[in-house]
Amino acid sequence: MSTLTTKTKALGKSLGFDIVGVTTADRFARDEEAALERVNDGLMDGLSWYTAERVRKANSPRKLLEGARSVVSLAMSYNYGEAEPKGRGPHGKIARYAWGEDYHEVMKKRLRQFVSALPDLAGRPVNTRIFVDDGPMNDRAAAERAGVGWFGKNTNILNPTYGSWLLLGQVITDLDLVPDAPLKKNCGECVRCIDDCPTGAIVAPYVIDNRKCISFLTIELRGPIPRDLRPLVGDWVFGCDICQDVCPVNWKAAPALEPAFRKRHDFDAPTLLPLLELDDDEFRERFRGSPIKRAKRVGLQRNVCVALGNIGDPVAVPALAKVIESDEPLLREHAAWALGKIGTPEARAALLDALFIEDDLEVKRELIRSIGAIDLARTPPVDAESV
């Protein structure tokens, strides 16, 4: 390995990256073909920015940086253990990567430090471009080819030491570095992630139907969560880790060392009822510097309503009844659904009161369906022998 490549990797490690790999700036032809197929099959519907044009750009590093020769793939672990619910009342779940500070900001700061030091290593000016999961760059394809990990059947990158609890960053550069070989590993016959995905979002090995993924439903989706998927979302209010939690590679994954990813407040398992009371200013303050702000206040509170309905604790009825009086039709609709799931007399009364004054057609339909569901559940079954 060249001295420059060795020094480049050492620089990345000195800045706190757990893994540093290198690949060429050649096109990711296989990954481009697979991504275009997903777009054409409608599996990326709901992400308006995920277009065929973007896919072609994302898989062509030389289109992203003129004169590109290499891609440095860097990864940080965010594995800070299991969630620990505290406090009274129903709790929700948040994907582990969002427990601490916003990884985009943490990693971009380190990558800027990384690229600023490259000219001294190379002895010449160096052209670079950095990416952290928010630009037209196929991070996972680069990481896989650079030997950072292999593709799991849930489409996450898996590493023998750190599992899939990894955040990825890429640096495209005009430095001519020695590429690493991809890992000669795979998931074998294991299909735990496929079998245990509650919504069936992993429709085949390495293929995700974005429209069913709980992470999409709780973060990217801005409208109502489809009714048939709401019971399957469970108590997740931001993202989902199920396909990672059940992965055997993750069971003995090394813990994270980066302090920025330690959990803040109760972000691992938040108490849900107080989240329904947040206004926009309070939401921004509570989730300042957190990835959770990406869901927006209304989106997060929509998710909380669904989680409360699935948990089914009657203690949530007064809070949900208050949400039905909010100015947001989206929240009123999901609160109505949750009250219908809880199904107590108090929940039914709140739904009836709301029905008399509701003027939004979709919300009114949800109120009627929820009242009907409660009434149907309370109707005793007919004894055929008594008829």
PDB file of C-alpha atoms in Angstrom, residues 152-268:
ATOM      1  CA  GLY A 152     -27.211  -7.228   4.136  1.00  0.00           C
ATOM      2  CA  LYS A 153     -30.515  -8.506   2.817  1.00  0.00           C
ATOM      3  CA  ASN A 154     -32.149  -5.513   4.506  1.00  0.00           C
ATOM      4  CA  THR A 155     -29.905  -3.318   2.264  1.00  0.00           C
ATOM      5  CA  ASN A 156     -27.824  -2.088   5.218  1.00  0.00           C
ATOM      6  CA  ILE A 157     -24.028  -2.332   5.168  1.00  0.00           C
ATOM      7  CA  LEU A 158     -22.810  -5.015   7.599  1.00  0.00           C
ATOM      8  CA  ASN A 159     -19.349  -5.058   9.120  1.00  0.00           C
ATOM      9  CA  PRO A 160     -17.917  -8.052  11.047  1.00  0.00           C
ATOM     10  CA  THR A 161     -16.924  -5.849  13.998  1.00  0.00           C
ATOM     11  CA  TYR A 162     -19.569  -3.129  14.122  1.00  0.00           C
ATOM     12  CA  GLY A 163     -22.543  -4.863  12.522  1.00  0.00           C
ATOM     13  CA  SER A 164     -24.875  -2.496  10.706  1.00  0.00           C
ATOM     14  CA  TRP A 165     -24.835   0.185  13.406  1.00  0.00           C
ATOM     15  CA  LEU A 166     -22.791   2.380  11.072  1.00  0.00           C
ATOM     16  CA  LEU A 167     -23.144   5.897   9.712  1.00  0.00           C
ATOM     17  CA  LEU A 168     -21.478   6.385   6.354  1.00  0.00           C
ATOM     18  CA  GLY A 169     -19.605   9.299   4.836  1.00  0.00           C
ATOM     19  CA  GLN A 170     -17.835   9.541   1.478  1.00  0.00           C
ATOM     20  CA  VAL A 171     -15.032  11.722   0.121  1.00  0.00           C
ATOM     21  CA  ILE A 172     -14.554  11.809  -3.634  1.00  0.00           C
ATOM     22  CA  THR A 173     -11.050  13.003  -4.431  1.00  0.00           C
ATOM     23  CA  ASP A 174      -8.603  13.433  -7.296  1.00  0.00           C
ATOM     24  CA  LEU A 175      -5.941  11.603  -5.263  1.00  0.00           C
ATOM     25  CA  ASP A 176      -4.836   8.315  -6.808  1.00  0.00           C
ATOM     26  CA  LEU A 177      -5.154   6.004  -3.799  1.00  0.00           C
ATOM     27  CA  VAL A 178      -4.763   2.227  -3.574  1.00  0.00           C
ATOM     28  CA  PRO A 179      -8.260   0.666  -3.473  1.00  0.00           C
ATOM     29  CA  ASP A 180      -9.291  -1.931  -0.919  1.00  0.00           C
ATOM     30  CA  ALA A 181     -10.906  -5.204  -1.906  1.00  0.00           C
ATOM     31  CA  PRO A 182     -14.580  -5.809  -1.048  1.00  0.00           C
ATOM     32  CA  LEU A 183     -15.158  -8.164   1.877  1.00  0.00           C
ATOM     33  CA  LYS A 184     -15.720 -11.774   0.906  1.00  0.00           C
ATOM     34  CA  LYS A 185     -18.708 -12.165   3.209  1.00  0.00           C
ATOM     35  CA  ASN A 186     -22.486 -12.313   2.884  1.00  0.00           C
ATOM     36  CA  CYS A 187     -25.594 -13.164   4.891  1.00  0.00           C
ATOM     37  CA  GLY A 188     -25.687 -16.780   3.745  1.00  0.00           C
ATOM     38  CA  GLU A 189     -29.080 -18.392   4.185  1.00  0.00           C
ATOM     39  CA  CYS A 190     -30.217 -16.049   6.979  1.00  0.00           C
ATOM     40  CA  VAL A 191     -33.524 -14.272   6.314  1.00  0.00           C
ATOM     41  CA  ARG A 192     -34.358 -13.026   9.824  1.00  0.00           C
ATOM     42  CA  CYS A 193     -34.684  -9.427   8.676  1.00  0.00           C
ATOM     43  CA  ILE A 194     -37.110 -10.426   5.931  1.00  0.00           C
ATOM     44  CA  ASP A 195     -39.233 -12.643   8.162  1.00  0.00           C
ATOM     45  CA  ASP A 196     -39.402 -10.197  11.062  1.00  0.00           C
ATOM     46  CA  CYS A 197     -40.234  -6.986   9.182  1.00  0.00           C
ATOM     47  CA  PRO A 198     -43.812  -6.361  10.380  1.00  0.00           C
ATOM     48  CA  THR A 199     -44.925  -4.515   7.240  1.00  0.00           C
ATOM     49  CA  GLY A 200     -43.252  -6.873   4.772  1.00  0.00           C
ATOM     50  CA  ALA A 201     -41.182  -3.993   3.409  1.00  0.00           C
ATOM     51  CA  ILE A 202     -38.269  -6.279   2.482  1.00  0.00           C
ATOM     52  CA  VAL A 203     -40.030  -7.774  -0.512  1.00  0.00           C
ATOM     53  CA  ALA A 204     -36.992  -9.827  -1.574  1.00  0.00           C
ATOM     54  CA  PRO A 205     -33.359 -10.097  -0.491  1.00  0.00           C
ATOM     55  CA  TYR A 206     -31.747  -6.666  -1.002  1.00  0.00           C
ATOM     56  CA  VAL A 207     -35.031  -5.089  -2.169  1.00  0.00           C
ATOM     57  CA  ILE A 208     -37.035  -2.627  -0.018  1.00  0.00           C
ATOM     58  CA  ASP A 209     -40.525  -1.400  -0.861  1.00  0.00           C
ATOM     59  CA  ASN A 210     -40.106   2.142   0.418  1.00  0.00           C
ATOM     60  CA  ARG A 211     -43.887   2.584   0.679  1.00  0.00           C
ATOM     61  CA  LYS A 212     -44.084  -0.046   3.434  1.00  0.00           C
ATOM     62  CA  CYS A 213     -40.938   0.770   5.399  1.00  0.00           C
ATOM     63  CA  ILE A 214     -41.643   2.070   8.915  1.00  0.00           C
ATOM     64  CA  SER A 215     -38.720   4.486   8.606  1.00  0.00           C
ATOM     65  CA  PHE A 216     -40.312   6.057   5.533  1.00  0.00           C
ATOM     66  CA  LEU A 217     -43.771   6.098   7.111  1.00  0.00           C
ATOM     67  CA  THR A 218     -42.594   7.827  10.291  1.00  0.00           C
ATOM     68  CA  ILE A 219     -40.046  10.255   8.802  1.00  0.00           C
ATOM     69  CA  GLU A 220     -40.415  10.997   5.105  1.00  0.00           C
ATOM     70  CA  LEU A 221     -44.168  10.596   4.652  1.00  0.00           C
ATOM     71  CA  ARG A 222     -45.941  13.917   5.129  1.00  0.00           C
ATOM     72  CA  GLY A 223     -49.549  12.792   4.766  1.00  0.00           C
ATOM     73  CA  PRO A 224     -51.605  10.141   6.547  1.00  0.00           C
ATOM     74  CA  ILE A 225     -50.084   6.759   7.299  1.00  0.00           C
ATOM     75  CA  PRO A 226     -52.131   4.172   5.353  1.00  0.00           C
ATOM     76  CA  ARG A 227     -54.760   2.634   7.641  1.00  0.00           C
ATOM     77  CA  ASP A 228     -53.722  -0.947   6.900  1.00  0.00           C
ATOM     78  CA  LEU A 229     -50.139  -0.183   7.941  1.00  0.00           C
ATOM     79  CA  ARG A 230     -50.890   1.731  11.157  1.00  0.00           C
ATOM     80  CA  PRO A 231     -51.285  -1.375  13.359  1.00  0.00           C
ATOM     81  CA  LEU A 232     -47.983  -2.696  11.980  1.00  0.00           C
ATOM     82  CA  VAL A 233     -46.015   0.426  12.905  1.00  0.00           C
ATOM     83  CA  GLY A 234     -46.262  -0.578  16.560  1.00  0.00           C
ATOM     84  CA  ASP A 235     -44.767   1.925  18.987  1.00  0.00           C
ATOM     85  CA  TRP A 236     -42.129   3.350  16.635  1.00  0.00           C
ATOM     86  CA  VAL A 237     -42.388   7.131  16.453  1.00  0.00           C
ATOM     87  CA  PHE A 238     -39.206   7.906  14.490  1.00  0.00           C
ATOM     88  CA  GLY A 239     -37.542   5.358  12.271  1.00  0.00           C
ATOM     89  CA  CYS A 240     -37.261   1.641  12.951  1.00  0.00           C
ATOM     90  CA  ASP A 241     -34.501  -0.784  13.985  1.00  0.00           C
ATOM     91  CA  ILE A 242     -36.333  -4.108  13.776  1.00  0.00           C
ATOM     92  CA  CYS A 243     -34.367  -5.481  10.822  1.00  0.00           C
ATOM     93  CA  GLN A 244     -31.155  -4.547  12.648  1.00  0.00           C
ATOM     94  CA  ASP A 245     -32.214  -5.764  16.078  1.00  0.00           C
ATOM     95  CA  VAL A 246     -32.924  -9.273  14.756  1.00  0.00           C
ATOM     96  CA  CYS A 247     -29.704  -9.500  12.695  1.00  0.00           C
ATOM     97  CA  PRO A 248     -27.260 -12.023  14.243  1.00  0.00           C
ATOM     98  CA  VAL A 249     -24.277  -9.953  13.077  1.00  0.00           C
ATOM     99  CA  ASN A 250     -25.459  -7.139  15.344  1.00  0.00           C
ATOM    100  CA  TRP A 251     -25.829  -9.223  18.479  1.00  0.00           C
ATOM    101  CA  LYS A 252     -22.131  -8.943  19.385  1.00  0.00           C
ATOM    102  CA  ALA A 253     -21.343  -5.685  17.609  1.00  0.00           C
ATOM    103  CA  ALA A 254     -18.672  -3.506  19.194  1.00  0.00           C
ATOM    104  CA  PRO A 255     -19.983  -0.487  21.108  1.00  0.00           C
ATOM    105  CA  ALA A 256     -19.711   3.037  19.750  1.00  0.00           C
ATOM    106  CA  LEU A 257     -16.962   5.352  20.964  1.00  0.00           C
ATOM    107  CA  GLU A 258     -18.175   8.673  19.530  1.00  0.00           C
ATOM    108  CA  PRO A 259     -19.621  10.761  22.424  1.00  0.00           C
ATOM    109  CA  ALA A 260     -21.852  12.779  20.084  1.00  0.00           C
ATOM    110  CA  PHE A 261     -24.034   9.729  19.488  1.00  0.00           C
ATOM    111  CA  ARG A 262     -24.799   9.043  23.147  1.00  0.00           C
ATOM    112  CA  LYS A 263     -28.487   9.437  23.872  1.00  0.00           C
ATOM    113  CA  ARG A 264     -29.913  12.832  24.761  1.00  0.00           C
ATOM    114  CA  HIS A 265     -32.805  13.191  27.188  1.00  0.00           C
ATOM    115  CA  ASP A 266     -35.134  10.205  26.763  1.00  0.00           C
ATOM    116  CA  PHE A 267     -34.651   9.953  23.012  1.00  0.00           C
ATOM    117  CA  ASP A 268     -34.197   6.171  23.165  1.00  0.00           C
TER     118      ASP A 268
END
